[in-house]
Each structure stands twice: as C-alpha cells, then as structure tokens.
Amino acid sequence: MFWLLKKNKRGYEKILSMYWFVMIFIVVAGVFTCLAIYYSSSISVRNAELDLMLDRIANCIDPNGYIDSEFLIAIKNNEEFSERFLEKCSLNIYEEKTLKVNSKKLQYYIKISLDSFNIQANTQSNLGMLELGDAVIDFDCSINNKQNVREDISICKTKYLYLVDKDNNSYIAQILVGVSKTEYA
Amino acid sequence: MVFLDLDMGIRGVLKNKRGVNILSENVIFISLNIILLFIILASVYSKIGGASSIEERYAKGIALVLDSAISNTEIMINMEDAIKIAKKEKFDVNKILIISENIINVKTSDKGKGFSYAFFSDYKINSYLNEKGDGYVLVIEKK
C-alpha cells in the first residue's frame, strides 16, 4: 500500500476516498449485525408472567383481607387441594399442544408454604405446603441462581405474604412461582 | 479543490487547475453515501416492522393482558400493525388472532404458522374483529 501513498496529490485523494468507503462499509456491517442480533432475539415476558401469577395467587388466598378459609383448612389438614386451588384461582398451568411443544406440558410450578406466626412470642411454625406443577422447574431455578438472566433455563420468583384469619391469627405465606417456556427463548 | 475565477466562470466550478472533472466525482461520492444511508435505514425498517417480530409481540402482549385480566370483562386490543401486514399479504383479517384453550396464535400471512404463546388464566375467551376493523375485542368469562 505504501507505493500508493507516494503518488501525486490526486492519487492520494483517491486512496483516501477508498478508505472512507471501507470505513463506511465496516460501520454499516456493524450496525446491521447489531440490529440482526437484537431483533432476532425473542422478547422475554417470563418475569412479567411471574409477577402476574404471584398477584393472582395472593389475591386468591387472601380475597377480602382475610386468609381463604378453604385454603387454610386444606393446608392444615394436609388435604389434596391442587385441582380445587387451580379452579378457585382460575389458573391453567398446563400448556396444550402448540407449535413448539408436541404434547401437553407443564410450564409452571407453584409452591405455597404456610406458617402460623405469633407476633407476641415472635415464633413461627410450619402448617403445611401446597405444591403444584413441574418440580424440575424449582431445581432449574437453583441453577439460574435466582438472577433470572438465562433464557434457556426456568426462572422463579418468591413473594412473602402476611395474612390474618377472622379470629385475628397471623400467618406468613411464602409463595414461589416458576415458569419454564424455555422453548420460546 | 475548487478554483473560482471570474474569467473562468462556470468552467472553474466543474474543473480544477489540472482540468480534472471534480463535480462528477463529488456527485458520485455523495450519491454512494446516500445509497449506503438508504441501505441502513431500509435494513432497520425491515427488521423492526418484520411480520414475525410483530406476531411475537402481539402474541406475548395479549398473553400478558389475559393473565392480568379478571373475569367478565371486555378488552379492546389495537392490532393495526398486524392487520396492515395481513391485508398486504391478502390474509383473512378475521383469522389473525386465534385463541384456543390457553394458547394464543397470531398469524399475519399464509406462509408461516404464526406465533403461539400460552397464558395461565383459565377463562373462557371469545375474540372477534371490532367494527372499525383495526383491532380485536376479547370477551373474558369465567369457565
């Protein structure tokens, strides 16, 4: 290339304009690559889904400012409550056959742990737990390290809810929800 | 470099001292720059307004709307962008949004399968194109 620079003024200008176009081409290629990467990646709404699910569950187990009695009795007596809970909260945690999934698949995981809470003594004792959905999601979440940054692994969120019953007894519910839907990433 | 000389007149604008035609070179240079700029803008526009990204955006957005909805409500979704693409592709606008069980499918042309996404709300959902033809109405009822 050095011999080109030795040319007269005219030739030197031509070389400069050639470099100018090479530069523009590199910039255009860079912009295009960035755009292609940005727009080809899917939009993730899983975090928003989990927030909505947490709100739905919270409103469902605490409908009028008091803990739902049916839910409380079922947890205390360790009764089978899964199907009734889904029906009561209008939840569908199954994904029917879609274009991406070839069979009925569990896409969500819900775990509600209920503790009775004594404010005066500041003591807490576990009353029971309700677990629904695919437990593998819970395991995946531990890999995702609760940071919810990896799109190829399930994500989870936890919410603590302070509840009271009509007799003014206090409870603490730990609600954990997880979503898979990794095939959309 | 342009040498303007009163004696030279318009000739000075077109040619420099050595007699090289500089106007045409500059015109080519500027034209190529404009073409490159146009390529950038065209690629940006095609990426943003692509049918597949619009289908995905609508499917996931509607899923979130349904997840946050309560029963016995009617929601109007503006889907102008998708309808515009469907009309361009000569696709039936009444078939853009299909909700079966808890799966939403948004499709804007006959070519692909559209984009499907699941939502967790267990409601009976009825969807239809609104009177104006620029969106869909979602009627949400308890099962």
mmCIF file of C-alpha atoms in Angstrom:
data_model
loop_
_atom_site.group_PDB
_atom_site.id
_atom_site.type_symbol
_atom_site.label_atom_id
_atom_site.label_comp_id
_atom_site.label_asym_id
_atom_site.label_seq_id
_atom_site.Cartn_x
_atom_site.Cartn_y
_atom_site.Cartn_z
ATOM 1 C CA MET A 1 0.000 0.000 0.000
ATOM 2 C CA PHE A 2 2.954 2.327 0.648
ATOM 3 C CA TRP A 3 3.665 2.818 -3.032
ATOM 4 C CA LEU A 4 0.146 4.222 -3.425
ATOM 5 C CA LEU A 5 0.864 6.974 -0.903
ATOM 6 C CA LYS A 6 3.849 8.038 -2.937
ATOM 7 C CA LYS A 7 1.590 9.034 -5.793
ATOM 8 C CA ASN A 8 0.768 12.598 -6.622
ATOM 9 C CA LYS A 9 -1.850 14.697 -4.844
ATOM 10 C CA ARG A 10 -4.674 13.404 -6.994
ATOM 11 C CA GLY A 11 -3.894 9.751 -6.361
ATOM 12 C CA TYR A 12 -3.579 10.379 -2.644
ATOM 13 C CA GLU A 13 -7.132 11.816 -2.528
ATOM 14 C CA LYS A 14 -8.459 8.773 -4.366
ATOM 15 C CA ILE A 15 -6.893 6.446 -1.835
ATOM 16 C CA LEU A 16 -8.419 8.461 0.983
ATOM 17 C CA SER A 17 -11.902 8.202 -0.508
ATOM 18 C CA MET A 18 -11.403 4.451 -0.942
ATOM 19 C CA TYR A 19 -10.553 4.146 2.749
ATOM 20 C CA TRP A 20 -13.575 6.296 3.522
ATOM 21 C CA PHE A 21 -15.838 3.771 1.779
ATOM 22 C CA VAL A 22 -14.177 0.832 3.511
ATOM 23 C CA MET A 23 -14.791 2.591 6.808
ATOM 24 C CA ILE A 24 -18.451 3.257 5.998
ATOM 25 C CA PHE A 25 -18.864 -0.369 4.898
ATOM 26 C CA ILE A 26 -17.447 -1.595 8.230
ATOM 27 C CA VAL A 27 -19.768 0.739 10.152
ATOM 28 C CA VAL A 28 -22.797 -0.400 8.113
ATOM 29 C CA ALA A 29 -21.877 -4.056 8.623
ATOM 30 C CA GLY A 30 -21.515 -3.425 12.368
ATOM 31 C CA VAL A 31 -24.861 -1.646 12.644
ATOM 32 C CA PHE A 32 -26.579 -4.364 10.614
ATOM 33 C CA THR A 33 -25.047 -7.168 12.713
ATOM 34 C CA CYS A 34 -26.088 -5.471 15.960
ATOM 35 C CA LEU A 35 -29.626 -4.963 14.690
ATOM 36 C CA ALA A 36 -29.864 -8.548 13.457
ATOM 37 C CA ILE A 37 -28.747 -9.876 16.857
ATOM 38 C CA TYR A 38 -31.077 -7.527 18.745
ATOM 39 C CA TYR A 39 -34.203 -8.177 16.704
ATOM 40 C CA SER A 40 -33.646 -11.900 16.174
ATOM 41 C CA SER A 41 -33.598 -12.478 19.935
ATOM 42 C CA SER A 42 -37.064 -13.143 21.296
ATOM 43 C CA ILE A 43 -38.892 -10.827 23.663
ATOM 44 C CA SER A 44 -38.946 -12.268 27.152
ATOM 45 C CA VAL A 45 -42.110 -11.775 29.158
ATOM 46 C CA ARG A 46 -41.480 -14.532 31.714
ATOM 47 C CA ASN A 47 -40.635 -12.127 34.547
ATOM 48 C CA ALA A 48 -43.856 -10.209 33.946
ATOM 49 C CA GLU A 49 -45.786 -13.507 33.834
ATOM 50 C CA LEU A 50 -44.394 -14.499 37.223
ATOM 51 C CA ASP A 51 -45.334 -11.127 38.741
ATOM 52 C CA LEU A 52 -48.880 -11.538 37.433
ATOM 53 C CA MET A 53 -49.089 -15.088 38.730
ATOM 54 C CA LEU A 54 -47.860 -14.023 42.177
ATOM 55 C CA ASP A 55 -50.511 -11.289 42.279
ATOM 56 C CA ARG A 56 -53.215 -13.745 41.165
ATOM 57 C CA ILE A 57 -52.265 -16.256 43.877
ATOM 58 C CA ALA A 58 -52.005 -13.540 46.541
ATOM 59 C CA ASN A 59 -55.478 -12.237 45.662
ATOM 60 C CA CYS A 60 -56.802 -15.786 45.598
ATOM 61 C CA ILE A 61 -55.604 -16.894 49.042
ATOM 62 C CA ASP A 62 -56.337 -13.509 50.591
ATOM 63 C CA PRO A 63 -59.512 -12.367 48.843
ATOM 64 C CA ASN A 64 -61.109 -9.976 51.343
ATOM 65 C CA GLY A 65 -58.274 -9.106 53.670
ATOM 66 C CA TYR A 66 -58.615 -12.483 55.422
ATOM 67 C CA ILE A 67 -56.978 -15.770 54.520
ATOM 68 C CA ASP A 68 -59.262 -18.012 52.470
ATOM 69 C CA SER A 69 -60.780 -20.500 54.926
ATOM 70 C CA GLU A 70 -60.985 -23.362 52.404
ATOM 71 C CA PHE A 71 -57.286 -22.954 51.610
ATOM 72 C CA LEU A 72 -56.354 -22.736 55.315
ATOM 73 C CA ILE A 73 -58.287 -25.877 56.261
ATOM 74 C CA ALA A 74 -56.838 -27.835 53.350
ATOM 75 C CA ILE A 75 -53.275 -26.836 54.265
ATOM 76 C CA LYS A 76 -53.791 -27.535 57.991
ATOM 77 C CA ASN A 77 -55.340 -30.951 57.341
ATOM 78 C CA ASN A 78 -52.875 -31.782 54.571
ATOM 79 C CA GLU A 79 -55.776 -32.444 52.186
ATOM 80 C CA GLU A 80 -55.495 -32.810 48.426
ATOM 81 C CA PHE A 81 -56.245 -29.308 47.225
ATOM 82 C CA SER A 82 -54.309 -28.908 43.953
ATOM 83 C CA GLU A 83 -57.164 -29.172 41.454
ATOM 84 C CA ARG A 84 -59.532 -27.131 43.622
ATOM 85 C CA PHE A 85 -56.842 -24.465 44.045
ATOM 86 C CA LEU A 86 -56.343 -24.168 40.273
ATOM 87 C CA GLU A 87 -60.092 -23.949 39.769
ATOM 88 C CA LYS A 88 -60.528 -21.416 42.578
ATOM 89 C CA CYS A 89 -57.744 -19.180 41.287
ATOM 90 C CA SER A 90 -58.678 -19.694 37.592
ATOM 91 C CA LEU A 91 -55.229 -20.990 36.774
ATOM 92 C CA ASN A 92 -54.151 -23.308 33.997
ATOM 93 C CA ILE A 93 -50.570 -24.467 34.428
ATOM 94 C CA TYR A 94 -50.647 -26.863 31.505
ATOM 95 C CA GLU A 95 -49.746 -25.876 28.005
ATOM 96 C CA GLU A 96 -51.806 -27.658 25.431
ATOM 97 C CA LYS A 97 -50.280 -28.939 22.231
ATOM 98 C CA THR A 98 -48.716 -25.992 20.446
ATOM 99 C CA LEU A 99 -46.466 -25.411 17.513
ATOM 100 C CA LYS A 100 -43.423 -25.543 19.760
ATOM 101 C CA VAL A 101 -44.395 -28.258 22.203
ATOM 102 C CA ASN A 102 -45.691 -31.527 20.783
ATOM 103 C CA SER A 103 -47.530 -32.726 23.828
ATOM 104 C CA LYS A 104 -49.320 -31.395 26.888
ATOM 105 C CA LYS A 105 -46.609 -29.935 29.064
ATOM 106 C CA LEU A 106 -46.412 -28.395 32.496
ATOM 107 C CA GLN A 107 -44.983 -24.929 32.078
ATOM 108 C CA TYR A 108 -45.364 -23.607 35.613
ATOM 109 C CA TYR A 109 -44.503 -24.503 39.168
ATOM 110 C CA ILE A 110 -46.256 -23.186 42.287
ATOM 111 C CA LYS A 111 -45.186 -23.816 45.883
ATOM 112 C CA ILE A 112 -47.030 -22.202 48.789
ATOM 113 C CA SER A 113 -45.672 -22.761 52.252
ATOM 114 C CA LEU A 114 -47.879 -21.559 55.107
ATOM 115 C CA ASP A 115 -46.555 -20.755 58.574
ATOM 116 C CA SER A 116 -48.521 -19.673 61.627
ATOM 117 C CA PHE A 117 -46.968 -16.602 63.180
ATOM 118 C CA ASN A 118 -47.191 -15.471 66.788
ATOM 119 C CA ILE A 119 -46.413 -11.769 66.989
ATOM 120 C CA GLN A 120 -46.049 -11.606 70.805
ATOM 121 C CA ALA A 121 -43.728 -14.594 71.098
ATOM 122 C CA ASN A 122 -42.192 -13.912 67.679
ATOM 123 C CA THR A 123 -42.405 -17.613 66.833
ATOM 124 C CA GLN A 124 -43.209 -19.300 63.585
ATOM 125 C CA SER A 125 -44.321 -22.878 62.902
ATOM 126 C CA ASN A 126 -44.975 -24.532 59.581
ATOM 127 C CA LEU A 127 -48.571 -25.619 58.934
ATOM 128 C CA GLY A 128 -48.142 -27.223 55.582
ATOM 129 C CA MET A 129 -47.363 -26.793 51.958
ATOM 130 C CA LEU A 130 -49.135 -26.843 48.613
ATOM 131 C CA GLU A 131 -47.108 -27.833 45.594
ATOM 132 C CA LEU A 132 -48.309 -27.833 42.008
ATOM 133 C CA GLY A 133 -46.727 -28.185 38.604
ATOM 134 C CA ASP A 134 -43.355 -29.375 37.461
ATOM 135 C CA ALA A 135 -40.883 -29.613 40.389
ATOM 136 C CA VAL A 136 -37.981 -29.730 37.913
ATOM 137 C CA ILE A 137 -38.594 -26.014 37.375
ATOM 138 C CA ASP A 138 -37.669 -25.401 41.026
ATOM 139 C CA PHE A 139 -34.411 -27.295 40.517
ATOM 140 C CA ASP A 140 -33.666 -25.337 37.325
ATOM 141 C CA CYS A 141 -34.180 -22.099 39.207
ATOM 142 C CA SER A 142 -31.403 -23.000 41.620
ATOM 143 C CA ILE A 143 -29.084 -23.337 38.598
ATOM 144 C CA ASN A 144 -30.271 -19.976 37.323
ATOM 145 C CA ASN A 145 -29.118 -18.683 40.716
ATOM 146 C CA LYS A 146 -32.294 -16.627 41.219
ATOM 147 C CA GLN A 147 -30.845 -13.980 38.908
ATOM 148 C CA ASN A 148 -33.292 -14.858 36.126
ATOM 149 C CA VAL A 149 -30.811 -13.891 33.455
ATOM 150 C CA ARG A 150 -30.579 -17.097 31.441
ATOM 151 C CA GLU A 151 -33.345 -17.538 28.906
ATOM 152 C CA ASP A 152 -32.659 -21.237 28.358
ATOM 153 C CA ILE A 153 -33.414 -22.179 31.982
ATOM 154 C CA SER A 154 -36.607 -21.847 34.030
ATOM 155 C CA ILE A 155 -36.982 -18.786 36.211
ATOM 156 C CA CYS A 156 -38.615 -18.358 39.614
ATOM 157 C CA LYS A 157 -39.843 -15.614 41.896
ATOM 158 C CA THR A 158 -40.795 -15.610 45.559
ATOM 159 C CA LYS A 159 -43.197 -13.430 47.475
ATOM 160 C CA TYR A 160 -43.925 -13.340 51.200
ATOM 161 C CA LEU A 161 -47.431 -12.550 52.275
ATOM 162 C CA TYR A 162 -48.603 -11.643 55.756
ATOM 163 C CA LEU A 163 -52.115 -12.954 56.365
ATOM 164 C CA VAL A 164 -54.710 -12.954 59.148
ATOM 165 C CA ASP A 165 -57.823 -15.030 59.654
ATOM 166 C CA LYS A 166 -61.158 -13.861 61.055
ATOM 167 C CA ASP A 167 -60.023 -14.822 64.602
ATOM 168 C CA ASN A 168 -57.048 -12.486 64.162
ATOM 169 C CA ASN A 169 -54.472 -15.296 63.993
ATOM 170 C CA SER A 170 -51.437 -14.399 61.920
ATOM 171 C CA TYR A 171 -49.884 -16.392 59.107
ATOM 172 C CA ILE A 172 -46.998 -15.978 56.741
ATOM 173 C CA ALA A 173 -47.248 -17.480 53.266
ATOM 174 C CA GLN A 174 -44.167 -17.993 51.155
ATOM 175 C CA ILE A 175 -45.266 -18.175 47.543
ATOM 176 C CA LEU A 176 -42.779 -19.442 44.991
ATOM 177 C CA VAL A 177 -43.708 -19.483 41.326
ATOM 178 C CA GLY A 178 -41.626 -20.693 38.417
ATOM 179 C CA VAL A 179 -42.043 -20.740 34.667
ATOM 180 C CA SER A 180 -40.305 -22.853 32.070
ATOM 181 C CA LYS A 181 -41.234 -21.836 28.487
ATOM 182 C CA THR A 182 -37.580 -22.160 27.507
ATOM 183 C CA GLU A 183 -38.533 -23.252 24.004
ATOM 184 C CA TYR A 184 -39.576 -19.671 23.263
ATOM 185 C CA ALA A 185 -36.106 -18.263 24.047
ATOM 186 C CA MET B 1 -10.280 21.934 -4.551
ATOM 187 C CA VAL B 2 -12.453 24.376 -6.498
ATOM 188 C CA PHE B 3 -10.935 27.483 -8.026
ATOM 189 C CA LEU B 4 -13.445 30.164 -8.721
ATOM 190 C CA ASP B 5 -12.217 32.692 -11.130
ATOM 191 C CA LEU B 6 -14.297 35.445 -12.687
ATOM 192 C CA ASP B 7 -12.591 34.874 -16.024
ATOM 193 C CA MET B 8 -13.172 31.130 -15.857
ATOM 194 C CA GLY B 9 -16.849 31.360 -14.949
ATOM 195 C CA ILE B 10 -18.743 28.043 -14.708
ATOM 196 C CA ARG B 11 -15.765 26.167 -16.092
ATOM 197 C CA GLY B 12 -13.964 26.774 -12.788
ATOM 198 C CA VAL B 13 -16.668 25.001 -10.834
ATOM 199 C CA LEU B 14 -16.521 21.944 -12.995
ATOM 200 C CA LYS B 15 -12.774 21.609 -13.431
ATOM 201 C CA ASN B 16 -9.751 22.274 -11.281
ATOM 202 C CA LYS B 17 -6.337 23.589 -12.409
ATOM 203 C CA ARG B 18 -5.314 20.255 -13.883
ATOM 204 C CA GLY B 19 -8.544 20.025 -15.808
ATOM 205 C CA VAL B 20 -9.946 17.079 -13.891
ATOM 206 C CA ASN B 21 -13.714 16.989 -13.652
ATOM 207 C CA ILE B 22 -14.310 17.300 -9.923
ATOM 208 C CA LEU B 23 -18.070 17.876 -9.974
ATOM 209 C CA SER B 24 -18.938 14.405 -11.264
ATOM 210 C CA GLU B 25 -16.577 12.794 -8.727
ATOM 211 C CA ASN B 26 -18.230 14.611 -5.866
ATOM 212 C CA VAL B 27 -21.688 13.758 -7.181
ATOM 213 C CA ILE B 28 -20.745 10.056 -7.310
ATOM 214 C CA PHE B 29 -19.231 10.247 -3.827
ATOM 215 C CA ILE B 30 -22.320 11.894 -2.307
ATOM 216 C CA SER B 31 -24.664 9.538 -4.184
ATOM 217 C CA LEU B 32 -22.828 6.496 -2.829
ATOM 218 C CA ASN B 33 -23.086 7.924 0.675
ATOM 219 C CA ILE B 34 -26.839 8.443 0.246
ATOM 220 C CA ILE B 35 -27.218 4.875 -1.091
ATOM 221 C CA LEU B 36 -25.377 3.479 1.948
ATOM 222 C CA LEU B 37 -27.533 5.541 4.294
ATOM 223 C CA PHE B 38 -30.621 4.282 2.498
ATOM 224 C CA ILE B 39 -29.427 0.665 2.911
ATOM 225 C CA ILE B 40 -29.012 1.230 6.668
ATOM 226 C CA LEU B 41 -32.476 2.762 7.021
ATOM 227 C CA ALA B 42 -34.078 0.046 4.881
ATOM 228 C CA SER B 43 -32.478 -2.719 6.938
ATOM 229 C CA VAL B 44 -33.550 -1.058 10.197
ATOM 230 C CA TYR B 45 -37.113 -0.649 8.916
ATOM 231 C CA SER B 46 -37.315 -4.240 7.664
ATOM 232 C CA LYS B 47 -36.039 -5.592 10.981
ATOM 233 C CA ILE B 48 -38.399 -3.525 13.126
ATOM 234 C CA GLY B 49 -41.514 -3.989 11.031
ATOM 235 C CA GLY B 50 -40.977 -7.665 10.190
ATOM 236 C CA ALA B 51 -44.080 -9.864 10.300
ATOM 237 C CA SER B 52 -42.509 -12.453 12.594
ATOM 238 C CA SER B 53 -41.489 -9.917 15.226
ATOM 239 C CA ILE B 54 -44.948 -8.314 15.098
ATOM 240 C CA GLU B 55 -46.630 -11.716 15.540
ATOM 241 C CA GLU B 56 -44.417 -12.469 18.548
ATOM 242 C CA ARG B 57 -45.005 -9.043 20.099
ATOM 243 C CA TYR B 58 -48.779 -9.344 19.795
ATOM 244 C CA ALA B 59 -48.959 -12.962 20.998
ATOM 245 C CA LYS B 60 -46.894 -12.294 24.114
ATOM 246 C CA GLY B 61 -48.571 -8.956 24.788
ATOM 247 C CA ILE B 62 -52.058 -10.462 24.567
ATOM 248 C CA ALA B 63 -50.956 -13.339 26.824
ATOM 249 C CA LEU B 64 -49.932 -10.812 29.480
ATOM 250 C CA VAL B 65 -53.191 -8.903 29.063
ATOM 251 C CA LEU B 66 -55.174 -12.114 29.593
ATOM 252 C CA ASP B 67 -53.029 -13.123 32.566
ATOM 253 C CA SER B 68 -53.737 -9.819 34.267
ATOM 254 C CA ALA B 69 -57.425 -9.751 33.341
ATOM 255 C CA ILE B 70 -60.332 -10.547 35.618
ATOM 256 C CA SER B 71 -63.454 -12.403 34.538
ATOM 257 C CA ASN B 72 -66.497 -10.727 32.975
ATOM 258 C CA THR B 73 -64.538 -8.054 31.169
ATOM 259 C CA GLU B 74 -64.134 -6.940 27.593
ATOM 260 C CA ILE B 75 -60.755 -5.792 26.349
ATOM 261 C CA MET B 76 -60.094 -3.992 23.099
ATOM 262 C CA ILE B 77 -56.681 -4.695 21.558
ATOM 263 C CA ASN B 78 -55.390 -2.381 18.855
ATOM 264 C CA MET B 79 -53.768 -4.549 16.174
ATOM 265 C CA GLU B 80 -53.347 -2.052 13.353
ATOM 266 C CA ASP B 81 -49.790 -3.153 12.511
ATOM 267 C CA ALA B 82 -50.734 -6.820 12.199
ATOM 268 C CA ILE B 83 -53.884 -6.010 10.197
ATOM 269 C CA LYS B 84 -51.869 -3.830 7.815
ATOM 270 C CA ILE B 85 -49.437 -6.703 7.156
ATOM 271 C CA ALA B 86 -52.275 -9.224 6.774
ATOM 272 C CA LYS B 87 -54.022 -7.010 4.207
ATOM 273 C CA LYS B 88 -50.750 -6.606 2.327
ATOM 274 C CA GLU B 89 -50.313 -10.399 2.332
ATOM 275 C CA LYS B 90 -54.007 -10.868 1.343
ATOM 276 C CA PHE B 91 -54.622 -12.867 4.525
ATOM 277 C CA ASP B 92 -58.072 -13.038 6.129
ATOM 278 C CA VAL B 93 -58.031 -10.406 8.897
ATOM 279 C CA ASN B 94 -60.599 -12.409 10.890
ATOM 280 C CA LYS B 95 -58.025 -15.165 11.325
ATOM 281 C CA ILE B 96 -55.143 -13.044 12.661
ATOM 282 C CA LEU B 97 -55.878 -13.820 16.309
ATOM 283 C CA ILE B 98 -56.987 -17.304 17.296
ATOM 284 C CA ILE B 99 -57.344 -18.318 20.935
ATOM 285 C CA SER B 100 -57.944 -21.976 21.679
ATOM 286 C CA GLU B 101 -57.827 -23.299 25.250
ATOM 287 C CA ASN B 102 -54.901 -21.360 26.753
ATOM 288 C CA ILE B 103 -52.929 -20.851 23.551
ATOM 289 C CA ILE B 104 -52.805 -17.638 21.553
ATOM 290 C CA ASN B 105 -51.867 -17.790 17.900
ATOM 291 C CA VAL B 106 -51.112 -14.641 15.919
ATOM 292 C CA LYS B 107 -50.697 -15.113 12.206
ATOM 293 C CA THR B 108 -50.420 -12.458 9.511
ATOM 294 C CA SER B 109 -49.874 -14.498 6.345
ATOM 295 C CA ASP B 110 -50.497 -17.901 4.796
ATOM 296 C CA LYS B 111 -46.775 -18.558 4.567
ATOM 297 C CA GLY B 112 -45.849 -19.396 8.152
ATOM 298 C CA LYS B 113 -47.586 -20.902 11.147
ATOM 299 C CA GLY B 114 -47.639 -17.614 13.042
ATOM 300 C CA PHE B 115 -46.542 -17.299 16.642
ATOM 301 C CA SER B 116 -48.139 -19.222 19.502
ATOM 302 C CA TYR B 117 -47.855 -18.497 23.197
ATOM 303 C CA ALA B 118 -49.566 -19.901 26.281
ATOM 304 C CA PHE B 119 -51.165 -17.981 29.120
ATOM 305 C CA PHE B 120 -52.101 -19.238 32.590
ATOM 306 C CA SER B 121 -55.547 -17.699 33.053
ATOM 307 C CA ASP B 122 -58.216 -20.374 32.961
ATOM 308 C CA TYR B 123 -61.012 -18.317 31.438
ATOM 309 C CA LYS B 124 -63.393 -18.798 28.558
ATOM 310 C CA ILE B 125 -62.180 -16.301 25.975
ATOM 311 C CA ASN B 126 -64.042 -15.159 22.916
ATOM 312 C CA SER B 127 -62.260 -12.963 20.375
ATOM 313 C CA TYR B 128 -63.544 -11.133 17.320
ATOM 314 C CA LEU B 129 -62.543 -8.296 14.985
ATOM 315 C CA ASN B 130 -64.015 -4.981 16.073
ATOM 316 C CA GLU B 131 -66.428 -2.939 13.919
ATOM 317 C CA LYS B 132 -63.768 -0.439 12.902
ATOM 318 C CA GLY B 133 -61.543 -3.284 11.726
ATOM 319 C CA ASP B 134 -58.395 -2.041 13.425
ATOM 320 C CA GLY B 135 -58.321 -4.364 16.405
ATOM 321 C CA TYR B 136 -59.759 -7.298 18.275
ATOM 322 C CA VAL B 137 -62.215 -7.482 21.145
ATOM 323 C CA LEU B 138 -61.536 -10.060 23.835
ATOM 324 C CA VAL B 139 -64.510 -11.166 25.924
ATOM 325 C CA ILE B 140 -63.352 -12.820 29.133
ATOM 326 C CA GLU B 141 -65.746 -15.010 31.105
ATOM 327 C CA LYS B 142 -65.327 -17.411 33.979
ATOM 328 C CA LYS B 143 -65.472 -21.099 32.949
#
